[in-house]
Short mmCIF file of C-alpha atoms in Angstrom, two decimals:
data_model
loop_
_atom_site.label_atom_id
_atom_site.label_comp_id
_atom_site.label_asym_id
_atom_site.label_seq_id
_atom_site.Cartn_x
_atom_site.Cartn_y
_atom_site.Cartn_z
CA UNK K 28 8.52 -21.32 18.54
CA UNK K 29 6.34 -20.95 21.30
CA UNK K 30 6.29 -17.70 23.54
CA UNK K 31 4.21 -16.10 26.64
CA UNK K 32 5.16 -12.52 25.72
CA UNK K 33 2.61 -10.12 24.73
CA UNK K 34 2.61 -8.00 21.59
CA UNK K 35 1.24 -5.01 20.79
CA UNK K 36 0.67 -3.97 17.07
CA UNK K 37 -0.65 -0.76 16.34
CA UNK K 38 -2.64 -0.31 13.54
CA UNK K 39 -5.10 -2.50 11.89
CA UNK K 40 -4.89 -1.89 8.34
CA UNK K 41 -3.65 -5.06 6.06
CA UNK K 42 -0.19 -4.78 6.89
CA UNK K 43 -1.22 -4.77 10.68
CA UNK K 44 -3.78 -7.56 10.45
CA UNK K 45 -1.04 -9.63 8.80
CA UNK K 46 1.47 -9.22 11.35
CA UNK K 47 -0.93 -10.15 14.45
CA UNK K 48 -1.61 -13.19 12.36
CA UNK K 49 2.52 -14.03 12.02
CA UNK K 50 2.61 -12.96 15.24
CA UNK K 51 0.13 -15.26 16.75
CA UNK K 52 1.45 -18.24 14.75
CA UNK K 53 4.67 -18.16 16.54
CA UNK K 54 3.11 -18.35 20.03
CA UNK K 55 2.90 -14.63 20.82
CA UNK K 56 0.00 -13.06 22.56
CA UNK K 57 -1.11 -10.41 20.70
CA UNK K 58 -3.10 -7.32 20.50
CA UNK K 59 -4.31 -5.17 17.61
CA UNK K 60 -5.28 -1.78 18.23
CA UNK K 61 -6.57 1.42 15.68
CA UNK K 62 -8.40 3.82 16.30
CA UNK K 63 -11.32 2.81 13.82
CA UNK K 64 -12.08 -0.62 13.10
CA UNK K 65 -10.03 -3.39 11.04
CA UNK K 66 -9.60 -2.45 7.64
CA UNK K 67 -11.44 1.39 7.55
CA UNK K 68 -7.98 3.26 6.46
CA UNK K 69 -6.22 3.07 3.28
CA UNK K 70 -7.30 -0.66 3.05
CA UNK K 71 -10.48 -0.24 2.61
CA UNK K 72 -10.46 1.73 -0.34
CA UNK K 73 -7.38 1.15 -2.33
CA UNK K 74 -7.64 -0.22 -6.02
CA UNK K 75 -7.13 -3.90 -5.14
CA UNK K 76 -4.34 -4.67 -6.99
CA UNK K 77 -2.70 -7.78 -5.84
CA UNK K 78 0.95 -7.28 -8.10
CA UNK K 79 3.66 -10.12 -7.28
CA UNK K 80 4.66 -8.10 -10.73
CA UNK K 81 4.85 -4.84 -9.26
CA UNK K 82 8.48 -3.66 -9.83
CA UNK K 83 8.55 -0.87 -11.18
CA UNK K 84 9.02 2.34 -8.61
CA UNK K 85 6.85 5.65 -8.78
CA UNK K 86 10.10 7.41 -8.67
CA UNK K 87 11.62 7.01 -11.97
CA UNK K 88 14.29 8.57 -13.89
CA UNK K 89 12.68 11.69 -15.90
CA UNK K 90 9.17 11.53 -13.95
CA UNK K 91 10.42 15.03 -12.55
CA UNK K 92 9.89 16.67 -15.55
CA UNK K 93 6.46 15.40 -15.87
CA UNK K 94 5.22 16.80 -12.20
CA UNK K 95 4.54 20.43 -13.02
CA UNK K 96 2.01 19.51 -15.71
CA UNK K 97 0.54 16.93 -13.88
CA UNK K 98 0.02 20.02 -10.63
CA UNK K 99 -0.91 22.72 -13.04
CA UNK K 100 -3.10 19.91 -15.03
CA UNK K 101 -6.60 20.24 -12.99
CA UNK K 102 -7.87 16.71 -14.55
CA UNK K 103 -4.16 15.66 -13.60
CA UNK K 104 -2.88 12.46 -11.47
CA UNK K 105 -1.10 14.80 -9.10
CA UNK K 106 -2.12 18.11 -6.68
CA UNK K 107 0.03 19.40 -4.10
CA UNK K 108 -1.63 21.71 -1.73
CA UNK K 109 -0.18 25.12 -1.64
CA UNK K 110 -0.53 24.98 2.36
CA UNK K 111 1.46 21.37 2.59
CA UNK K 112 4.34 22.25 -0.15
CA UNK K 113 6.81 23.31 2.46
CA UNK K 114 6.66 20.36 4.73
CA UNK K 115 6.75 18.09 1.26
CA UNK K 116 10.27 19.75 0.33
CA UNK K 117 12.44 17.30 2.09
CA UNK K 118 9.97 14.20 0.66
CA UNK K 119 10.53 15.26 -2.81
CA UNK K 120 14.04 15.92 -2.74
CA UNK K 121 14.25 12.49 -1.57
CA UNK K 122 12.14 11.26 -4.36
CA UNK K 123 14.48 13.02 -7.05
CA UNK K 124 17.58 11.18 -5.41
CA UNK K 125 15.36 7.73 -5.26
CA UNK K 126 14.77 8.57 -9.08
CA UNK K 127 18.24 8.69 -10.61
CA UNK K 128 18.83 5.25 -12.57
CA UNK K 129 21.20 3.07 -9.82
CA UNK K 130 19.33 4.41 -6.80
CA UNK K 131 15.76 3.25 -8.66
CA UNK K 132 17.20 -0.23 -9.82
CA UNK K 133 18.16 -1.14 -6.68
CA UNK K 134 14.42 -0.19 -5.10
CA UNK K 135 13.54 -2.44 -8.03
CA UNK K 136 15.29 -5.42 -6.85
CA UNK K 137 13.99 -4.29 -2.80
CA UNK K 138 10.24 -3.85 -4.39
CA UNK K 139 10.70 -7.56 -6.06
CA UNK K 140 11.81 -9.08 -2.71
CA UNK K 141 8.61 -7.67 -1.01
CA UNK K 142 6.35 -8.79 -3.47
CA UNK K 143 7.20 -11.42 -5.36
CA UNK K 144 5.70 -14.75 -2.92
CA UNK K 145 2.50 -12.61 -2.62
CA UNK K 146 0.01 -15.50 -4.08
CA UNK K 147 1.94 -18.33 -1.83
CA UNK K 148 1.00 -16.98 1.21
CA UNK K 149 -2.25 -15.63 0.93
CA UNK K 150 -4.14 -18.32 -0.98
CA UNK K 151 -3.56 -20.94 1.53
CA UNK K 152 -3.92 -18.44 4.22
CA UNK K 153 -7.48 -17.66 2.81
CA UNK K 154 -8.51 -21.32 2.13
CA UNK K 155 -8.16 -22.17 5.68
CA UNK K 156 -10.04 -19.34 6.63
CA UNK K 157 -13.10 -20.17 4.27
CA UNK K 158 -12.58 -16.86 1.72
CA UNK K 159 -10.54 -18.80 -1.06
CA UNK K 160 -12.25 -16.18 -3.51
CA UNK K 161 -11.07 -12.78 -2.39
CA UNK K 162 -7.85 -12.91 -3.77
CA UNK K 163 -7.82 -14.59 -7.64
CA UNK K 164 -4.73 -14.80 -10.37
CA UNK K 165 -6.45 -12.97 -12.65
CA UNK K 166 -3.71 -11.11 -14.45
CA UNK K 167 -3.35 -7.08 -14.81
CA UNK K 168 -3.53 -5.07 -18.41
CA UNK K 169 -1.88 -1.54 -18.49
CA UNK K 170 -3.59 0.30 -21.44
CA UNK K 171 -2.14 3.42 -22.89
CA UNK K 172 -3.63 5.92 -26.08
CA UNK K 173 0.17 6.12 -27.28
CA UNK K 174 1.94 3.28 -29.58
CA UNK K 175 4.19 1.38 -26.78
CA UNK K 176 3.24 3.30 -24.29
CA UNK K 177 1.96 0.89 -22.11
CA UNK K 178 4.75 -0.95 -22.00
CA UNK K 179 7.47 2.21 -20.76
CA UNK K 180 10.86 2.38 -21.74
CA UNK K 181 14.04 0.03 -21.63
CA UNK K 182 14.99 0.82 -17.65
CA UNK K 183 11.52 -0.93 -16.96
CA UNK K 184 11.53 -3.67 -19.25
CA UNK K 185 14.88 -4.40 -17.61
CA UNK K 186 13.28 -4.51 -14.17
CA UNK K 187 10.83 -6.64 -15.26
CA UNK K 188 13.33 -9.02 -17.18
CA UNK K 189 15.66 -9.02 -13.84
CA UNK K 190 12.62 -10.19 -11.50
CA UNK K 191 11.19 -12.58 -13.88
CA UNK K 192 8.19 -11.04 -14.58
CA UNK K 193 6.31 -12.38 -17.68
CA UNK K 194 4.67 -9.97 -20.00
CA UNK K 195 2.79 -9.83 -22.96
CA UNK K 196 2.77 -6.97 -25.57
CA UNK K 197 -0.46 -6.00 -27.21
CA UNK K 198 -1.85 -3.75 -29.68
CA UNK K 199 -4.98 -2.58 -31.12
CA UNK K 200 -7.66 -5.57 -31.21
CA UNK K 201 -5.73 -7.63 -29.05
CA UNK K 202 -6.49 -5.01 -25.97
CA UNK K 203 -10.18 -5.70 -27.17
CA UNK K 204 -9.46 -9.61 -27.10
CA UNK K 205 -8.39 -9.52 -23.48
CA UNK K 206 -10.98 -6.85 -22.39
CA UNK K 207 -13.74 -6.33 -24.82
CA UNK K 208 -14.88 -3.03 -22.97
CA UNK K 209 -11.80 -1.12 -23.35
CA UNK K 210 -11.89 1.57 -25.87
CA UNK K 211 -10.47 1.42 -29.28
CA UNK K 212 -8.83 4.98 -28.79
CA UNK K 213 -6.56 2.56 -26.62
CA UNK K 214 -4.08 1.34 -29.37
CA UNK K 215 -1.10 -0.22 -27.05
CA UNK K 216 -1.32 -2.72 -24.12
CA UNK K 217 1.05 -4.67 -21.89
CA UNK K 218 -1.15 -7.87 -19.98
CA UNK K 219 0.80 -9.26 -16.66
CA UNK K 220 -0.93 -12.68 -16.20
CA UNK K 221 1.07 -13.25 -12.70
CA UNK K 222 -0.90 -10.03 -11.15
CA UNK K 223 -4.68 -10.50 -9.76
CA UNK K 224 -6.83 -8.98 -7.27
CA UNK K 225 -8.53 -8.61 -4.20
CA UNK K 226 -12.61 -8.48 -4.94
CA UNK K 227 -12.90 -6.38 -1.49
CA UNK K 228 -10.14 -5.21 0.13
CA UNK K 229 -11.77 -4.01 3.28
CA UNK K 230 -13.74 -7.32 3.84
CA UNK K 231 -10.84 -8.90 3.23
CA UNK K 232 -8.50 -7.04 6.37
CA UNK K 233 -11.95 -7.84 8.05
CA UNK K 234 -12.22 -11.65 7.78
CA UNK K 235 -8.20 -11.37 8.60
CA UNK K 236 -8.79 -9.88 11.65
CA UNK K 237 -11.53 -12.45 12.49
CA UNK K 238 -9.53 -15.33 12.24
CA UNK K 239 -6.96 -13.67 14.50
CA UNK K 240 -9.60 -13.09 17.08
CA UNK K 241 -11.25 -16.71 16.71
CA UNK K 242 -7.49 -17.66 17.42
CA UNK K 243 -7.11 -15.63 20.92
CA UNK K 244 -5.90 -12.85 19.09
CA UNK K 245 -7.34 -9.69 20.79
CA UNK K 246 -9.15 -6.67 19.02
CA UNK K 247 -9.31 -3.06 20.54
CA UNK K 248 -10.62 0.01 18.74
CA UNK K 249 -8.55 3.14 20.77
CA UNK K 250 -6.46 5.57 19.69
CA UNK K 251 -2.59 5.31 21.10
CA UNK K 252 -1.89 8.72 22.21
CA UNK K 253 1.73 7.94 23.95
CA UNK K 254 3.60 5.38 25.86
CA UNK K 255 4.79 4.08 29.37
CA UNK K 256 8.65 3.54 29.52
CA UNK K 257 9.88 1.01 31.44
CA UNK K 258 13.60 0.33 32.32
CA UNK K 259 14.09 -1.20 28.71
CA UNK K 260 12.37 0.77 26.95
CA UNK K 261 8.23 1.44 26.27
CA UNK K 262 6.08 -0.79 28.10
CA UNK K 263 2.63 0.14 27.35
CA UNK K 264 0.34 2.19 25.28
CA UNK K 265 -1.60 4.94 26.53
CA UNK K 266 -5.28 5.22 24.75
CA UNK K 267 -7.43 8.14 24.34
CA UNK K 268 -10.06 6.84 26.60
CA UNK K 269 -7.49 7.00 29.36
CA UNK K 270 -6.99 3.30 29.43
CA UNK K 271 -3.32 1.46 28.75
CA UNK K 272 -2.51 -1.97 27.25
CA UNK K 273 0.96 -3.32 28.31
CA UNK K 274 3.35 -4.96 26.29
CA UNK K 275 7.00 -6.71 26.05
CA UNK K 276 7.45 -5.96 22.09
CA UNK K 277 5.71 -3.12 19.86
CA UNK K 278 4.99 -3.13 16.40
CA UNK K 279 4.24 0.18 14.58
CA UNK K 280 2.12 -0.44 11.47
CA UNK K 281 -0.44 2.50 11.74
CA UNK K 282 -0.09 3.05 7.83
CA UNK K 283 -0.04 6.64 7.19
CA UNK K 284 -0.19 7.52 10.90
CA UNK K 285 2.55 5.88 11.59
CA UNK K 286 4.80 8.86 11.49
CA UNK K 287 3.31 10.50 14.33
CA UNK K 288 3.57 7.09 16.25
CA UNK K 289 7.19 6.76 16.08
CA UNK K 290 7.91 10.29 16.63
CA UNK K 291 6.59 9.68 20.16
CA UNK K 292 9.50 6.99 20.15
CA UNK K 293 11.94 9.32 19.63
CA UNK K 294 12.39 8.31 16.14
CA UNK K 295 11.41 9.93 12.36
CA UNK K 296 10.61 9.11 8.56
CA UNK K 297 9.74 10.58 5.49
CA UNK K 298 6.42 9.59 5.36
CA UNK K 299 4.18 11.38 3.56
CA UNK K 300 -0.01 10.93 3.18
CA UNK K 301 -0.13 9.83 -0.14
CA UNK K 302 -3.78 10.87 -0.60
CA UNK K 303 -5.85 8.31 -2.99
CA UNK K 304 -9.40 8.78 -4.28
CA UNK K 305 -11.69 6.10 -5.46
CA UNK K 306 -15.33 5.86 -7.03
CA UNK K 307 -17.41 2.68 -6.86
CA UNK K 308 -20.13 1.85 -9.44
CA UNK K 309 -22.80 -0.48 -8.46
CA UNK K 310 -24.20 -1.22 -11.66
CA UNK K 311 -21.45 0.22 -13.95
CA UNK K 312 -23.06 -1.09 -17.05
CA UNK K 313 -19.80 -3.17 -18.32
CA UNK K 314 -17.15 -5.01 -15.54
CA UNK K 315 -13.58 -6.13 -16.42
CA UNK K 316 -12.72 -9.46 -15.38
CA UNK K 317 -8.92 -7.93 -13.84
CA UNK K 318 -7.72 -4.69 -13.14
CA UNK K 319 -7.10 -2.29 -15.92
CA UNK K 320 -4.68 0.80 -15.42
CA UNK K 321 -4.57 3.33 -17.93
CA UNK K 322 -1.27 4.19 -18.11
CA UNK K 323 -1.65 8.06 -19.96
CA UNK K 324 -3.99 8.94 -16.69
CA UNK K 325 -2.65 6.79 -13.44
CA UNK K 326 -5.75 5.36 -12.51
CA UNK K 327 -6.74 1.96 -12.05
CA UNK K 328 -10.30 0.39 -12.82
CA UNK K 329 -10.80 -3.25 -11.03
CA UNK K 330 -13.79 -4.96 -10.85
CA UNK K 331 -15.09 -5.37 -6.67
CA UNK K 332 -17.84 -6.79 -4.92
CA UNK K 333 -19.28 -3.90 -4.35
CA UNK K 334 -19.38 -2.84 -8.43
CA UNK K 335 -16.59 -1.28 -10.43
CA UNK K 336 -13.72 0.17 -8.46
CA UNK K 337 -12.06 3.41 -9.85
CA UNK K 338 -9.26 4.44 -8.18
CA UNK K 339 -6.12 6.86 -8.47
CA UNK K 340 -4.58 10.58 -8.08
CA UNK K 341 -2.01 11.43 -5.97
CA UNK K 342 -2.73 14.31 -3.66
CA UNK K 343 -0.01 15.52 -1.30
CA UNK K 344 -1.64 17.15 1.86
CA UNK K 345 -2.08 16.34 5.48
CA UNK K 346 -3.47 13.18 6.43
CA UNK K 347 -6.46 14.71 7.86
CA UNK K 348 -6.82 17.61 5.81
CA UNK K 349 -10.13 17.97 4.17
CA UNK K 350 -11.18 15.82 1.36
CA UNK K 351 -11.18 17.90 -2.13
CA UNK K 352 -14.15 15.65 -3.92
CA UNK K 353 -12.98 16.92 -7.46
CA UNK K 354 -10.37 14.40 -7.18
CA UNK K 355 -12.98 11.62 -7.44
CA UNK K 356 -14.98 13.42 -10.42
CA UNK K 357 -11.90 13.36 -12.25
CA UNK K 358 -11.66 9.65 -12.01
CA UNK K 359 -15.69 9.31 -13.08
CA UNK K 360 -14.59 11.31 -16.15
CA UNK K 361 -11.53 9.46 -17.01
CA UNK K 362 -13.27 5.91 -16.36
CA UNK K 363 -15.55 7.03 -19.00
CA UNK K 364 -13.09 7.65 -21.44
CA UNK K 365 -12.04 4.14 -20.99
CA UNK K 366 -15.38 2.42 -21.11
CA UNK K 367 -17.71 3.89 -23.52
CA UNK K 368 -21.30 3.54 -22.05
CA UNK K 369 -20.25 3.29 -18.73
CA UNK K 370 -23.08 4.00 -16.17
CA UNK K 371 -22.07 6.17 -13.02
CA UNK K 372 -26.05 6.18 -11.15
CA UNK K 373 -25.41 5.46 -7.71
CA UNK K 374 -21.95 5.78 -7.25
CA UNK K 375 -19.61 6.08 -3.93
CA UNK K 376 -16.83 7.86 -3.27
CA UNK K 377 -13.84 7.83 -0.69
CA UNK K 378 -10.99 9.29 -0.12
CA UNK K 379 -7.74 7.52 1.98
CA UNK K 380 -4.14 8.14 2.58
CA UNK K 381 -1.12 5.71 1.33
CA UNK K 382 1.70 5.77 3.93
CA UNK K 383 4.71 6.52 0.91
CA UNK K 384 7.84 7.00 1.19
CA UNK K 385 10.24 8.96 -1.23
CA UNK K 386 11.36 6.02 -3.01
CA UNK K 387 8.51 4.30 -2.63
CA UNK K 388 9.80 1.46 -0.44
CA UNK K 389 8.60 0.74 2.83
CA UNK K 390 10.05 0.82 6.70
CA UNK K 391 10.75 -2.83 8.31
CA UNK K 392 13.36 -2.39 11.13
CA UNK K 393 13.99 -2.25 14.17
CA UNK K 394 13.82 0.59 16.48
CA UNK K 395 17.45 2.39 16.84
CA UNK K 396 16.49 3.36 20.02
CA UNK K 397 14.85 0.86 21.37
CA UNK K 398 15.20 -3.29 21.10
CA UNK K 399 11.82 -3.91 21.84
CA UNK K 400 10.28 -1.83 18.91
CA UNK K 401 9.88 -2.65 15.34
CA UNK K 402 8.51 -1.17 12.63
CA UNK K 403 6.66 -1.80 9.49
CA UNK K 404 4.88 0.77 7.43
CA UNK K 405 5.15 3.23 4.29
CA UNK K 406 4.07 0.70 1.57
CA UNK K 407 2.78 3.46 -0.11
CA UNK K 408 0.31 1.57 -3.56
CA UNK K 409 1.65 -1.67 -2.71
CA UNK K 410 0.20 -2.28 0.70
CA UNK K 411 -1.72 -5.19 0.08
CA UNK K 412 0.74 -6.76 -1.96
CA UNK K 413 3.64 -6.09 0.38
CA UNK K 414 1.40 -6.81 3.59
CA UNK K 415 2.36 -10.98 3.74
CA UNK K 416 6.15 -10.54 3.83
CA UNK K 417 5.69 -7.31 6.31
CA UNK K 418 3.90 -9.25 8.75
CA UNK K 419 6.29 -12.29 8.53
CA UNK K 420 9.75 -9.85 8.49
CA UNK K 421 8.27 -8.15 11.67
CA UNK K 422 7.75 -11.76 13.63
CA UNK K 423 10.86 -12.38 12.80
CA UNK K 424 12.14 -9.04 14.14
CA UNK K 425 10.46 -9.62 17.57
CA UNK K 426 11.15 -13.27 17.95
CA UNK K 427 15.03 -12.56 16.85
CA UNK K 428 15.25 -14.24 14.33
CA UNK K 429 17.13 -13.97 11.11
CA UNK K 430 14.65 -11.82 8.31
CA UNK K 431 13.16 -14.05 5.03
CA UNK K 432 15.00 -11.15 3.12
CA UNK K 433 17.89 -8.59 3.37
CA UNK K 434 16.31 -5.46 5.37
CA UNK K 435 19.04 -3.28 4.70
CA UNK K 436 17.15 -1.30 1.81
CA UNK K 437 14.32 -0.66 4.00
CA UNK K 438 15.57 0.76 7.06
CA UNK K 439 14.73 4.19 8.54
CA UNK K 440 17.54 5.32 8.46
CA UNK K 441 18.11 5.02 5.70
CA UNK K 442 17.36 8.84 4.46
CA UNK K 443 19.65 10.05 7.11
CA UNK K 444 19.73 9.90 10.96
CA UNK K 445 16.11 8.94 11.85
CA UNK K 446 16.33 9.88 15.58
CA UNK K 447 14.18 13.10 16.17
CA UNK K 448 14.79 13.30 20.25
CA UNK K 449 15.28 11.23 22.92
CA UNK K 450 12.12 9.46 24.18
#
């Protein structure tokens, strides 16, 4: 379908690059905008996990009970910031609800939909763009100190069964067999071969945005500030600089600044700024050939371009608060404990915020207020996974036609109401 309209996406993280690219395909003219450059938010540093696999939700029955020693654990996967705790109140009440069994089999099934065609679109995507190697099957192992603890309990061995996800059991020497760096304190394993990776995540939203740009696809660096309404609703973006960019159709994927962005559209979410820390090794001494998570500690190790990528924690603040750098020691430490000998000279370190929701799934929908509004955002770890069916579920939300998959369990409405005031 060919159109003259013009498009607007805002934000130009993975998700965003992705959509200008579905966009463009059907005959829109589009423009990406962000206020930094293609890929330099939570894309650029994020583990790069690419998890067709990934169905399994953060918010799980009986996790609860684990989050006040993870807070008061320094060396823990989780810190809340004193400052930030009342604002998170409403987010984590939603997360208990998204945690009870029903309510986190059905994100399941919503997390499986999102996810699961991953590999088909990317890899030919990437072929015809010349970067076949960024994204590789190379399977995931999930690594745990406990007997069967890698592989969690019987609610998520029934998610995986009801997706179809294939996975193999391991213990002891066969961890060692798969990756011969792990540590034998490691004594329980569970390999996904359907999982791979993404050797450099931020390249990779780079060379995306490239090939929308070689393809009349425009690129602006600005930072959207509010909006023009016209008669049917917003009709162009007001920048920083003073400048505007006109539109007929608006996407919001601004990742973890997205909330602020519809909130001048009269509209709100539950997003939170899931804040992730990452160290990168240069010459780390040993290098798995996949991503390896230790389950005990919520980090994930993945081997990068760049070196070895460690990358976890969860730290709930606001998303331009201050960076606390103990968050990446902690993952230096912990990486340690899973490679013995590993070699942390000349290391980097970055800190970024996942757009997450309570239940961990993300916003695609259409504005309640306005028709010529959609929105995609709040993928929370599963951006880059989850950024191929995002950008084709919003072209199909601006061109009108009917969604690849149900969007009922990702509206935002769906934690109540949504509208904040009238724009």
């Amino acid at each position: 379908m060919m159109s003259s309209s013009k498009v607007l996406v805002v934000g130009a993280g993975v998700v965003g690059a992705m959509t200008a690219l579905a966009l463009q395909e059907r005959g829109y003219a589009v423009t990406l905008v962000d206020r930094n450059t293609p890929g330099n938010g939570c894309s650029f540093g994020n583990a790069g996990n690419v998890s067709p696999g990934g169905v399994v939700p953060y918010a799980m029955p009986g996790t609860l009970l684990d989050v006040p020693r993870w807070v008061l654990d320094r060396t823990g996967p989780l810190a809340i910031r004193a400052g930030h705790l009342p604002r998170l109140t409403p987010w984590l009440v939603g997360w208990l609800k998204a945690s009870q069994p029903s309510n986190a089999f059905a994100v399941s099934r919503a997390m499986h939909a999102m996810h699961a065609h991953t590999f088909d679109d990317y890899l030919p995507l990437l072929a015809e763009i010349g970067e076949p190697d960024l994204i590789k099957r190379t399977g995931q192992l999930y690594v745990s100190r406990r007997p069967n603890g890698a592989q969690g309990d019987a609610l998520v061995a029934r998610m995986r069964e009801a997706a179809d996800v294939h996975v193999e059991p391991l213990a002891g020497p066969q961890i060692r067999e798969v990756e011969p760096a792990v540590s034998p304190k490691f004594v329980s394993g569970l390999y996904l071969p359907g999982n791979g990776n993404c050797a450099n995540p931020h390249r990779l939203v780079t060379v995306l945005a490239e090939a929308f740009a070689r393809r009349g696809g425009t690129v602006l660096q600005g930072e959207v500030t509010g909006f023009e309404m016209g008669p049917s609703g917003p009709s162009a973006a007001r920048l920083a600089d003073g400048g505007q960019v006109p539109f007929d159709h608006l996407v919001a994927a601004a990742g973890a600044w997205s909330r602020k962005l519809v909130q001048m559209l009269g509209v709100d979410a539950p997003l939170e700024a899931e804040r992730g820390y990452h160290v990168t090794l240069p010459d780390p001494g040993v290098m798995p050939k996949r991503p390896v998570t230790d389950r005990d500690r919520a980090f994930a190790t993945a081997p990068m371009e760049l070196g070895l990528r460690i990358a976890g924690t969860a730290e709930f603040a606001e998303v331009d608060a201050t960076p606390d750098w103990r968050r990446a020691e902690i993952l230096l430490k912990h990486g340690a404990d899973l490679y013995p000998g590993l070699k942390t000279e000349g290391h980097t370190r970055w800190m970024g915020p996942r757009p997450s929701m309570p239940d961990g799934l993300p916003v695609v929908d259409r504005s309640p207020h306005h028709a010529n509004v959609v929105f995609v955002f709040g993928n929370g770890h599963f951006g880059l996974t989850a950024a191929p069916m995002m950008g084709r579920l919003a072209a199909e939300l601006v061109s009108g036609t009917t969604p690849s998959v149900d969007i009922a369990p990702y509206r935002i409405t769906r934690f109540g109401g949504g509208t904040r005031r009238a724009a």
